[in-house]
XYZ file of C-alpha atoms in Angstrom:
579
model
C 243.840 -15.285 208.080
C 246.515 -17.400 209.577
C 248.369 -17.147 212.876
C 251.525 -18.876 212.035
C 253.446 -17.587 214.989
C 250.977 -18.637 217.623
C 250.905 -22.088 219.358
C 247.868 -23.027 217.280
C 249.648 -25.857 215.336
C 247.517 -28.813 215.960
C 244.239 -30.291 217.219
C 244.023 -31.140 220.919
C 244.792 -34.837 221.425
C 243.808 -37.197 224.137
C 245.210 -36.453 227.506
C 248.525 -38.152 228.374
C 248.380 -41.237 230.586
C 248.215 -40.646 234.276
C 251.888 -40.714 235.506
C 250.689 -41.741 238.977
C 249.107 -44.950 237.680
C 251.122 -48.189 238.457
C 252.650 -50.013 235.480
C 251.515 -53.468 234.725
C 254.002 -56.314 234.888
C 253.977 -56.590 231.009
C 254.652 -52.912 230.526
C 257.156 -52.324 233.231
C 260.721 -51.639 231.960
C 263.414 -54.203 232.560
C 266.700 -53.314 234.325
C 268.442 -52.769 230.942
C 265.577 -50.969 229.358
C 265.096 -47.190 229.126
C 261.588 -45.922 229.755
C 259.955 -45.002 226.416
C 258.992 -41.202 226.270
C 255.258 -40.720 226.231
C 253.812 -38.898 223.245
C 252.754 -35.419 224.089
C 249.407 -34.006 222.901
C 249.589 -31.096 220.382
C 249.304 -27.598 221.937
C 245.843 -26.398 222.356
C 244.483 -23.809 219.965
C 244.947 -20.316 221.493
C 241.977 -18.228 220.395
C 243.429 -14.942 221.917
C 246.400 -15.216 219.508
C 244.384 -13.963 216.672
C 243.291 -10.422 215.562
C 239.822 -10.341 217.101
C 237.175 -8.056 215.540
C 236.073 -5.631 218.376
C 233.534 -3.275 216.652
C 232.932 -1.280 213.506
C 234.829 1.984 213.691
C 231.676 3.764 212.611
C 229.839 2.296 215.693
C 232.245 3.725 218.227
C 232.041 7.089 220.108
C 235.406 8.814 220.269
C 234.198 11.008 223.147
C 233.405 8.312 225.664
C 234.547 4.676 226.578
C 232.674 1.766 225.166
C 232.361 -1.573 227.006
C 232.751 -4.831 224.995
C 232.874 -8.512 225.937
C 234.800 -10.818 223.604
C 236.181 -14.252 224.094
C 234.804 -14.020 227.712
C 236.994 -10.967 228.516
C 235.542 -7.626 229.643
C 237.086 -4.986 227.552
C 236.790 -1.184 227.237
C 237.432 0.774 223.965
C 238.482 4.392 224.064
C 240.000 6.970 221.748
C 243.301 8.440 222.673
C 243.498 11.888 221.226
C 246.964 11.249 219.750
C 247.464 7.550 219.363
C 244.040 6.491 218.245
C 241.865 3.652 219.491
C 242.868 1.801 222.760
C 241.600 -1.533 224.119
C 242.192 -2.298 227.770
C 240.716 -4.708 230.290
C 237.520 -3.218 231.713
C 238.558 -3.635 235.429
C 240.095 -0.886 237.483
C 242.865 -2.461 239.854
C 241.793 -0.297 242.763
C 238.256 -1.633 243.683
C 237.608 -3.664 240.507
C 235.055 -1.172 239.140
C 234.269 -1.025 235.392
C 236.508 1.499 233.616
C 233.834 1.751 230.832
C 231.831 3.838 233.187
C 234.609 6.379 233.323
C 235.518 9.369 231.290
C 238.361 10.915 229.167
C 240.735 13.292 230.990
C 244.045 15.067 230.258
C 242.906 16.177 226.840
C 241.777 12.815 225.834
C 245.075 11.011 226.737
C 243.852 9.128 229.875
C 240.920 7.144 230.891
C 239.662 7.987 234.387
C 237.736 5.669 236.647
C 234.567 7.384 237.719
C 234.487 5.495 241.122
C 237.781 7.005 242.791
C 239.450 8.987 239.929
C 242.364 6.805 239.102
C 243.661 7.609 235.538
C 245.282 5.349 233.123
C 247.338 5.728 229.852
C 246.813 3.957 226.669
C 249.484 1.455 227.736
C 247.506 0.681 230.930
C 249.840 2.482 233.324
C 248.321 4.291 236.325
C 249.140 8.090 235.835
C 247.164 9.518 238.753
C 245.869 8.501 242.107
C 244.083 11.345 243.626
C 244.300 9.848 247.185
C 248.108 10.095 246.973
C 248.225 13.588 245.453
C 249.873 15.208 248.508
C 252.721 12.661 248.644
C 254.600 12.627 245.359
C 256.935 9.890 246.291
C 254.221 7.569 247.480
C 252.189 8.504 244.390
C 255.005 7.761 242.081
C 255.679 4.310 243.899
C 252.100 3.291 243.770
C 251.657 4.288 240.145
C 254.691 2.349 239.175
C 253.520 -0.853 240.767
C 252.271 -3.543 238.445
C 249.309 -4.018 240.715
C 248.091 -0.499 239.715
C 248.328 -1.258 235.956
C 245.508 -2.349 233.585
C 246.188 -4.860 230.855
C 246.366 -3.084 227.495
C 246.050 -4.976 224.171
C 247.598 -4.361 220.731
C 245.054 -2.893 218.292
C 244.728 -2.803 214.589
C 242.385 -0.656 212.333
C 241.517 -2.398 209.055
C 238.730 -1.954 206.511
C 236.587 -0.141 208.973
C 236.899 -2.561 211.769
C 238.880 -2.230 215.084
C 240.832 -5.426 215.970
C 242.491 -6.324 219.161
C 245.040 -9.089 220.128
C 243.762 -10.398 223.361
C 246.894 -12.164 224.551
C 249.196 -9.670 226.372
C 251.725 -12.225 227.596
C 255.203 -11.904 226.306
C 254.765 -14.788 223.990
C 251.425 -13.403 222.886
C 252.874 -9.939 222.104
C 255.805 -11.504 220.137
C 253.148 -13.412 218.103
C 251.221 -10.244 217.451
C 254.287 -8.450 216.003
C 254.698 -11.122 213.369
C 251.073 -12.286 212.747
C 249.519 -11.260 209.224
C 246.606 -9.029 209.080
C 243.225 -10.551 208.324
C 242.315 -10.568 204.699
C 238.827 -8.923 204.544
C 237.254 -7.094 201.671
C 238.699 -6.983 198.232
C 240.201 -3.953 196.761
C 238.407 -4.641 193.415
C 235.037 -4.652 195.312
C 232.786 -1.573 195.691
C 230.789 -1.498 198.923
C 228.071 1.031 199.566
C 227.648 0.685 203.310
C 229.664 0.103 206.459
C 229.984 -3.103 208.504
C 226.865 -3.991 210.264
C 227.033 -5.837 213.619
C 224.656 -7.731 215.851
C 225.243 -9.491 219.055
C 223.352 -12.675 218.530
C 221.723 -15.166 221.138
C 223.286 -18.333 219.675
C 226.674 -19.938 220.091
C 229.596 -19.217 217.812
C 229.703 -22.459 215.829
C 226.095 -22.042 214.632
C 227.020 -18.730 212.972
C 230.105 -20.378 211.354
C 227.826 -23.079 210.035
C 225.317 -20.452 208.701
C 228.051 -18.638 206.693
C 228.837 -22.032 204.968
C 225.164 -23.015 204.420
C 223.837 -21.443 201.284
C 220.765 -23.618 200.805
C 218.986 -22.347 203.814
C 218.390 -18.938 202.163
C 215.567 -20.008 199.700
C 213.586 -21.459 202.630
C 214.398 -19.514 205.820
C 214.296 -16.241 203.923
C 211.355 -17.185 201.709
C 209.920 -13.970 199.971
C 212.928 -11.775 200.753
C 214.651 -10.235 197.822
C 214.662 -12.951 194.997
C 214.447 -15.878 197.369
C 211.752 -18.506 196.614
C 211.690 -22.079 198.062
C 209.678 -23.332 195.099
C 212.272 -22.183 192.587
C 215.198 -23.730 194.450
C 217.443 -26.145 192.523
C 219.599 -28.971 193.680
C 222.858 -27.100 194.406
C 226.029 -28.090 192.647
C 229.143 -28.269 194.710
C 232.736 -29.642 195.137
C 234.232 -31.282 198.090
C 235.755 -28.693 200.355
C 239.544 -28.500 200.327
C 241.501 -30.211 203.126
C 240.716 -28.376 206.376
C 243.801 -26.743 207.849
C 243.708 -25.639 211.518
C 245.550 -22.341 210.797
C 244.562 -21.671 207.081
C 241.022 -22.931 207.122
C 239.503 -24.155 203.879
C 237.592 -23.114 200.682
C 234.505 -24.571 199.302
C 232.704 -23.948 195.889
C 229.119 -24.334 194.983
C 226.558 -23.431 192.241
C 223.295 -21.688 191.913
C 220.357 -21.202 194.332
C 217.657 -21.101 191.626
C 217.229 -22.106 188.032
C 217.487 -18.528 186.847
C 221.038 -18.508 188.201
C 222.605 -21.530 186.598
C 225.461 -19.551 185.338
C 226.499 -18.506 188.858
C 229.643 -19.812 190.699
C 230.172 -19.182 194.349
C 233.414 -19.318 196.319
C 233.382 -19.467 200.183
C 236.668 -19.140 202.140
C 236.998 -19.663 205.875
C 239.882 -17.842 207.526
C 240.221 -19.204 211.131
C 238.907 -18.335 213.477
C 236.563 -15.508 212.726
C 236.400 -14.540 208.921
C 234.238 -15.977 206.087
C 234.544 -14.435 202.591
C 232.052 -15.193 199.893
C 231.975 -14.215 196.180
C 229.272 -14.886 193.742
C 230.494 -14.809 190.151
C 228.157 -14.667 187.160
C 228.980 -15.629 183.618
C 228.154 -12.053 182.654
C 231.096 -10.975 184.727
C 229.106 -9.553 187.631
C 230.568 -10.114 191.152
C 228.647 -9.877 194.454
C 230.645 -10.112 197.606
C 229.579 -10.984 201.166
C 231.951 -10.721 204.163
C 231.015 -12.351 207.409
C 232.719 -12.390 210.814
C 231.659 -14.451 213.850
C 233.288 -13.849 217.141
C 232.437 -15.749 220.413
C 231.245 -13.316 223.275
C 230.594 -16.084 225.758
C 228.810 -19.513 225.550
C 225.518 -18.936 223.781
C 226.293 -15.436 222.472
C 228.324 -14.346 219.419
C 229.031 -11.003 217.624
C 228.186 -11.370 213.919
C 229.562 -8.778 211.433
C 228.328 -8.413 207.873
C 229.286 -6.353 204.821
C 228.453 -6.616 201.061
C 229.890 -5.316 197.913
C 229.834 -5.637 194.130
C 232.217 -5.601 191.171
C 232.902 -6.745 187.634
C 235.159 -9.246 185.999
C 235.876 -10.153 182.376
C 235.395 -13.941 182.732
C 234.053 -16.599 184.977
C 236.070 -19.479 186.285
C 234.516 -22.964 186.178
C 233.821 -25.050 189.198
C 237.171 -26.530 189.731
C 237.777 -30.104 190.819
C 239.086 -30.164 194.306
C 240.600 -32.796 196.544
C 238.276 -34.680 198.785
C 238.411 -33.849 202.574
C 241.255 -35.573 204.464
C 241.838 -36.029 208.130
C 245.189 -34.324 208.093
C 246.375 -30.816 207.878
C 247.685 -29.699 204.377
C 251.222 -28.587 204.327
C 250.899 -27.064 200.811
C 248.060 -25.209 199.309
C 246.205 -27.878 197.341
C 242.887 -26.147 198.062
C 240.539 -24.607 195.430
C 242.324 -21.259 196.134
C 245.189 -22.277 193.973
C 243.054 -23.772 191.328
C 240.821 -20.799 190.973
C 243.782 -18.426 191.017
C 245.327 -20.358 188.147
C 242.027 -20.323 186.227
C 241.935 -16.543 186.521
C 245.649 -15.976 185.665
C 244.634 -15.062 181.975
C 242.561 -12.188 183.323
C 245.114 -10.535 185.511
C 248.309 -10.799 187.648
C 248.792 -13.354 190.308
C 248.063 -12.249 193.869
C 251.629 -13.453 194.725
C 253.075 -11.028 192.308
C 251.277 -8.209 194.143
C 253.097 -9.069 197.333
C 250.262 -11.321 198.844
C 250.436 -15.022 199.841
C 250.069 -17.547 197.048
C 246.675 -19.226 196.806
C 244.929 -16.520 198.828
C 241.903 -14.417 197.668
C 240.359 -16.912 195.263
C 237.388 -14.722 194.575
C 239.530 -11.640 193.867
C 241.682 -13.636 191.470
C 238.507 -14.944 189.880
C 237.526 -11.375 189.405
C 241.070 -10.960 188.205
C 242.962 -7.992 187.112
C 240.209 -7.975 184.517
C 238.153 -5.474 186.527
C 236.155 -3.202 184.227
C 236.237 0.426 183.892
C 232.828 0.500 185.622
C 234.240 -0.963 188.681
C 237.147 1.387 188.829
C 235.088 4.364 187.954
C 235.735 7.365 190.159
C 232.132 8.377 189.806
C 230.888 5.063 190.985
C 233.198 4.983 193.922
C 232.320 8.523 194.792
C 228.652 7.633 194.712
C 229.315 4.650 197.056
C 231.218 6.929 199.402
C 228.194 9.271 199.524
C 225.845 6.331 200.206
C 228.186 5.215 202.975
C 227.493 8.444 204.751
C 223.851 7.547 205.024
C 223.047 6.126 208.473
C 222.491 2.427 208.141
C 219.230 2.429 210.228
C 217.511 4.245 207.293
C 217.562 1.157 205.073
C 218.436 -1.733 207.404
C 215.094 -3.414 208.525
C 217.002 -6.482 209.773
C 214.306 -9.122 208.821
C 216.936 -11.576 207.554
C 218.946 -11.265 210.739
C 215.632 -11.755 212.720
C 214.916 -15.015 210.818
C 218.444 -16.284 211.396
C 218.473 -15.414 215.134
C 215.132 -17.097 215.822
C 215.812 -20.257 213.975
C 219.443 -20.802 215.177
C 218.576 -19.954 218.832
C 215.662 -22.465 218.771
C 217.894 -24.990 216.994
C 220.565 -24.569 219.799
C 217.831 -24.890 222.555
C 216.501 -28.085 220.896
C 220.023 -29.575 220.656
C 221.040 -28.741 224.218
C 217.852 -30.189 225.662
C 218.295 -33.304 223.638
C 221.939 -33.759 224.265
C 222.615 -33.510 220.476
C 225.879 -32.266 218.860
C 226.924 -31.600 215.228
C 227.905 -35.252 215.067
C 224.187 -36.053 214.879
C 223.593 -33.981 211.798
C 222.544 -35.992 208.670
C 224.604 -34.250 206.083
C 223.842 -36.079 202.872
C 224.257 -33.768 200.008
C 226.965 -31.833 198.291
C 225.358 -28.651 199.550
C 226.295 -29.742 203.067
C 229.969 -29.641 202.373
C 230.703 -26.284 203.977
C 228.949 -27.177 207.223
C 230.846 -30.464 207.402
C 234.066 -28.625 206.897
C 233.312 -26.166 209.689
C 232.664 -28.863 212.159
C 235.961 -30.654 211.195
C 237.751 -27.371 211.928
C 235.858 -26.855 215.222
C 236.928 -30.330 216.408
C 240.566 -29.742 215.475
C 240.485 -26.410 217.301
C 239.039 -28.144 220.348
C 236.030 -25.889 220.668
C 234.397 -25.247 223.196
C 237.004 -26.544 225.725
C 239.992 -24.774 224.132
C 238.235 -21.389 224.518
C 236.079 -21.618 227.638
C 237.919 -24.401 229.464
C 236.675 -23.610 232.938
C 237.515 -19.943 232.685
C 235.032 -17.528 234.365
C 232.548 -16.095 231.866
C 231.543 -12.471 231.833
C 227.811 -11.779 231.237
C 227.171 -9.547 228.195
C 223.900 -7.943 228.852
C 220.431 -8.122 230.604
C 218.655 -9.807 227.649
C 221.043 -12.705 227.184
C 222.310 -12.921 230.800
C 220.494 -16.049 231.658
C 221.395 -17.980 228.482
C 221.994 -20.827 227.978
C 220.036 -21.807 231.022
C 216.708 -21.072 229.539
C 214.944 -20.468 226.239
C 214.452 -16.786 225.188
C 211.073 -15.481 224.196
C 210.397 -14.258 220.669
C 210.307 -10.609 221.921
C 213.749 -11.089 223.449
C 215.334 -12.536 220.390
C 213.828 -9.799 218.205
C 215.040 -7.010 220.464
C 216.995 -4.741 218.102
C 217.855 -2.452 221.091
C 219.613 -5.262 222.804
C 221.025 -6.974 219.763
C 222.448 -3.977 217.864
C 221.456 -0.432 219.108
C 223.179 -0.597 222.454
C 226.496 -1.338 220.665
C 226.125 1.216 217.950
C 226.525 5.066 218.395
C 225.183 5.723 214.859
C 221.840 4.070 215.940
C 221.833 5.602 219.370
C 222.179 9.087 217.674
C 219.510 8.118 215.167
C 217.197 6.957 217.919
C 217.603 10.378 219.688
C 216.879 12.161 216.478
C 213.850 10.089 215.502
C 212.388 10.343 218.948
C 212.815 14.155 218.962
C 211.076 14.264 215.542
C 208.260 12.076 216.526
C 207.713 14.070 219.764
C 207.589 17.278 217.801
C 205.055 15.804 215.204
C 202.975 14.463 218.058
C 202.952 17.850 219.825
C 202.197 19.658 216.526
C 199.273 17.180 215.833
C 197.935 17.970 219.261
C 198.115 21.641 218.774
C 196.390 21.366 215.322
C 193.598 19.152 216.784
C 193.233 21.693 219.658
C 192.910 24.505 217.063
C 190.445 22.614 214.963
C 188.328 21.789 218.046
C 188.377 25.445 219.160
C 187.347 26.574 215.777
C 184.554 23.974 215.726
C 183.288 25.257 219.089
C 183.481 28.878 217.954
C 181.546 27.895 214.780
C 178.793 26.322 216.849
C 178.538 29.220 219.308
C 179.225 32.176 217.176
C 179.273 31.466 213.382
C 179.939 35.055 212.546
C 183.233 35.086 214.456
C 184.380 31.974 212.579
C 183.574 33.559 209.326
C 186.181 36.210 209.952
C 188.867 33.516 210.013
C 187.851 31.520 207.104
C 184.517 29.762 208.224
C 184.102 26.084 208.059
C 186.810 25.793 205.602
C 189.298 26.810 208.280
C 187.864 24.225 210.662
C 188.200 21.620 207.968
C 191.773 22.721 207.093
C 192.851 22.627 210.731
C 191.348 19.156 211.139
C 193.066 17.926 208.009
C 196.452 19.302 209.166
C 195.904 17.591 212.586
C 195.108 14.338 210.949
C 198.132 14.648 208.615
C 200.333 15.466 211.447
C 198.997 12.593 213.528
C 199.427 10.116 210.709
C 203.097 11.313 210.241
C 203.769 10.999 214.033
C 202.236 7.461 213.943
C 204.471 6.419 211.030
C 207.451 7.989 212.792
C 206.832 6.084 216.008
C 206.330 2.919 214.032
C 209.621 3.465 212.130
C 211.346 4.163 215.573
C 209.991 1.005 216.991
C 211.022 -1.136 213.958
C 214.531 0.349 213.344
C 215.720 0.850 216.951
C 213.538 -1.145 219.501
C 212.149 -4.495 218.186
C 211.380 -6.434 215.076
C 208.333 -8.085 216.609
C 205.671 -5.858 214.791
C 207.467 -6.427 211.492
C 207.761 -10.176 212.224
C 204.034 -10.513 212.772
C 203.059 -8.234 209.913
C 205.224 -10.092 207.337
C 204.588 -13.562 208.690
C 208.066 -14.230 210.202
C 209.523 -17.266 208.432
C 206.726 -17.330 205.925
C 207.125 -13.736 204.744
C 205.492 -13.108 201.296
């Protein structure tokens, strides 16, 4: 994604000299000399002038407002019954109460503050002040005042994600009208589940680095899926393309393990939030990963993930790319253009389809040579059905747990030791993506260009003290805090599973009581028990009680693992050393 209309056109430079400082004799201008103009630093990167991922649409509840903190701003998301999703600032102008605690009124066309009943439209205008209802003129004057308004932000629904443009200034709104949409998933890819989002206890740069660090997978995720550290190979790679502040960069690399030596991977960073990955096999198979990382506040980031698959006729080779440079590329000399050219024989250029030249390298690598299997209506129908399955049924989150624990502890160690990314020892081709990320972060001026002394809103009870102190393993592995509290699908699933487990537990108790009663009857009056089946009835009731108890125990374990905490799974599977 680019933000060509915003003021994000260069990296922050050194501050200009202090105008109040006296000139030396040598530098003072003579009577016939004009003062030389001082060079101005480039404009700072404006994070809010981008389409910011807010939440997966599947995770939102259209019947009630949802609080979100992004880029340090408190926001509330609600569904207007006619105009769709709305994002406004989560502060009522009356007594500064959170509007996210409010409710929808007027047929779902207004958000009402639960504190004193003020109501707001999707544009943030105050439409009702109950305390002035008896004086129509005073009410109209008060509601028309800018002080009675709430800031409303432009929104965009794209590929199952709600985006917001968090600069509501006149310049910001003008930039939003001309800014291109983010380029996310590929139309040639089939995905079988919706976006999955976690709010993670580590700072935003670490998640950008992780998305460009493929070699960690064999070791940090040892034993998960096909990953084995003992089978890891020295990863091929090409130097990343020149890092552009607005357009990002692309990086290519080879296989993880010896059995995958025919694999080529393409990683594209679209500043400042989107990373797109495509694994391309010689057989034509394509696997896609899409990752988005968004700062919440210092030490906390929202991380979005989605996967897909597809098919292509041929595989592009690793393409020689220009070495990293210190400047910003004015033309597209990155691997995007080279990969696009390599795939030209397999399908039409992206530019001919109305897109920007050089974009979507992995899509072009897959080319218009998509197979009939990929375009099969039956296959896409099946994936749509799978997409209706709640993600908590198959999402155990062990990989996310491992990432969160390692990265959080890495950040704690670096902060305590006063280390920065400049202290990394990046000495292999496989480190090219991480190096490029940190070049971009320096040009964007992070963290100063984002946080820069602004007040920071806390995002939740578990992470509220970070980065002042290290979190415990149980806090990091809290799936309730990290995901469930942000996801209505999982909140609904938690209620359903809790109800099922409660019913199974009650049924097990009743069956156990029946078995006990039959056993007492058999001991006191065997003839009475014989009339209802004898000892076989006792044994049957006991067996039913045990089966129900086992089912209830399994249900409670699943409830804990899917919705509450990953600690039990972590200890059972060995955490980092899972086998």
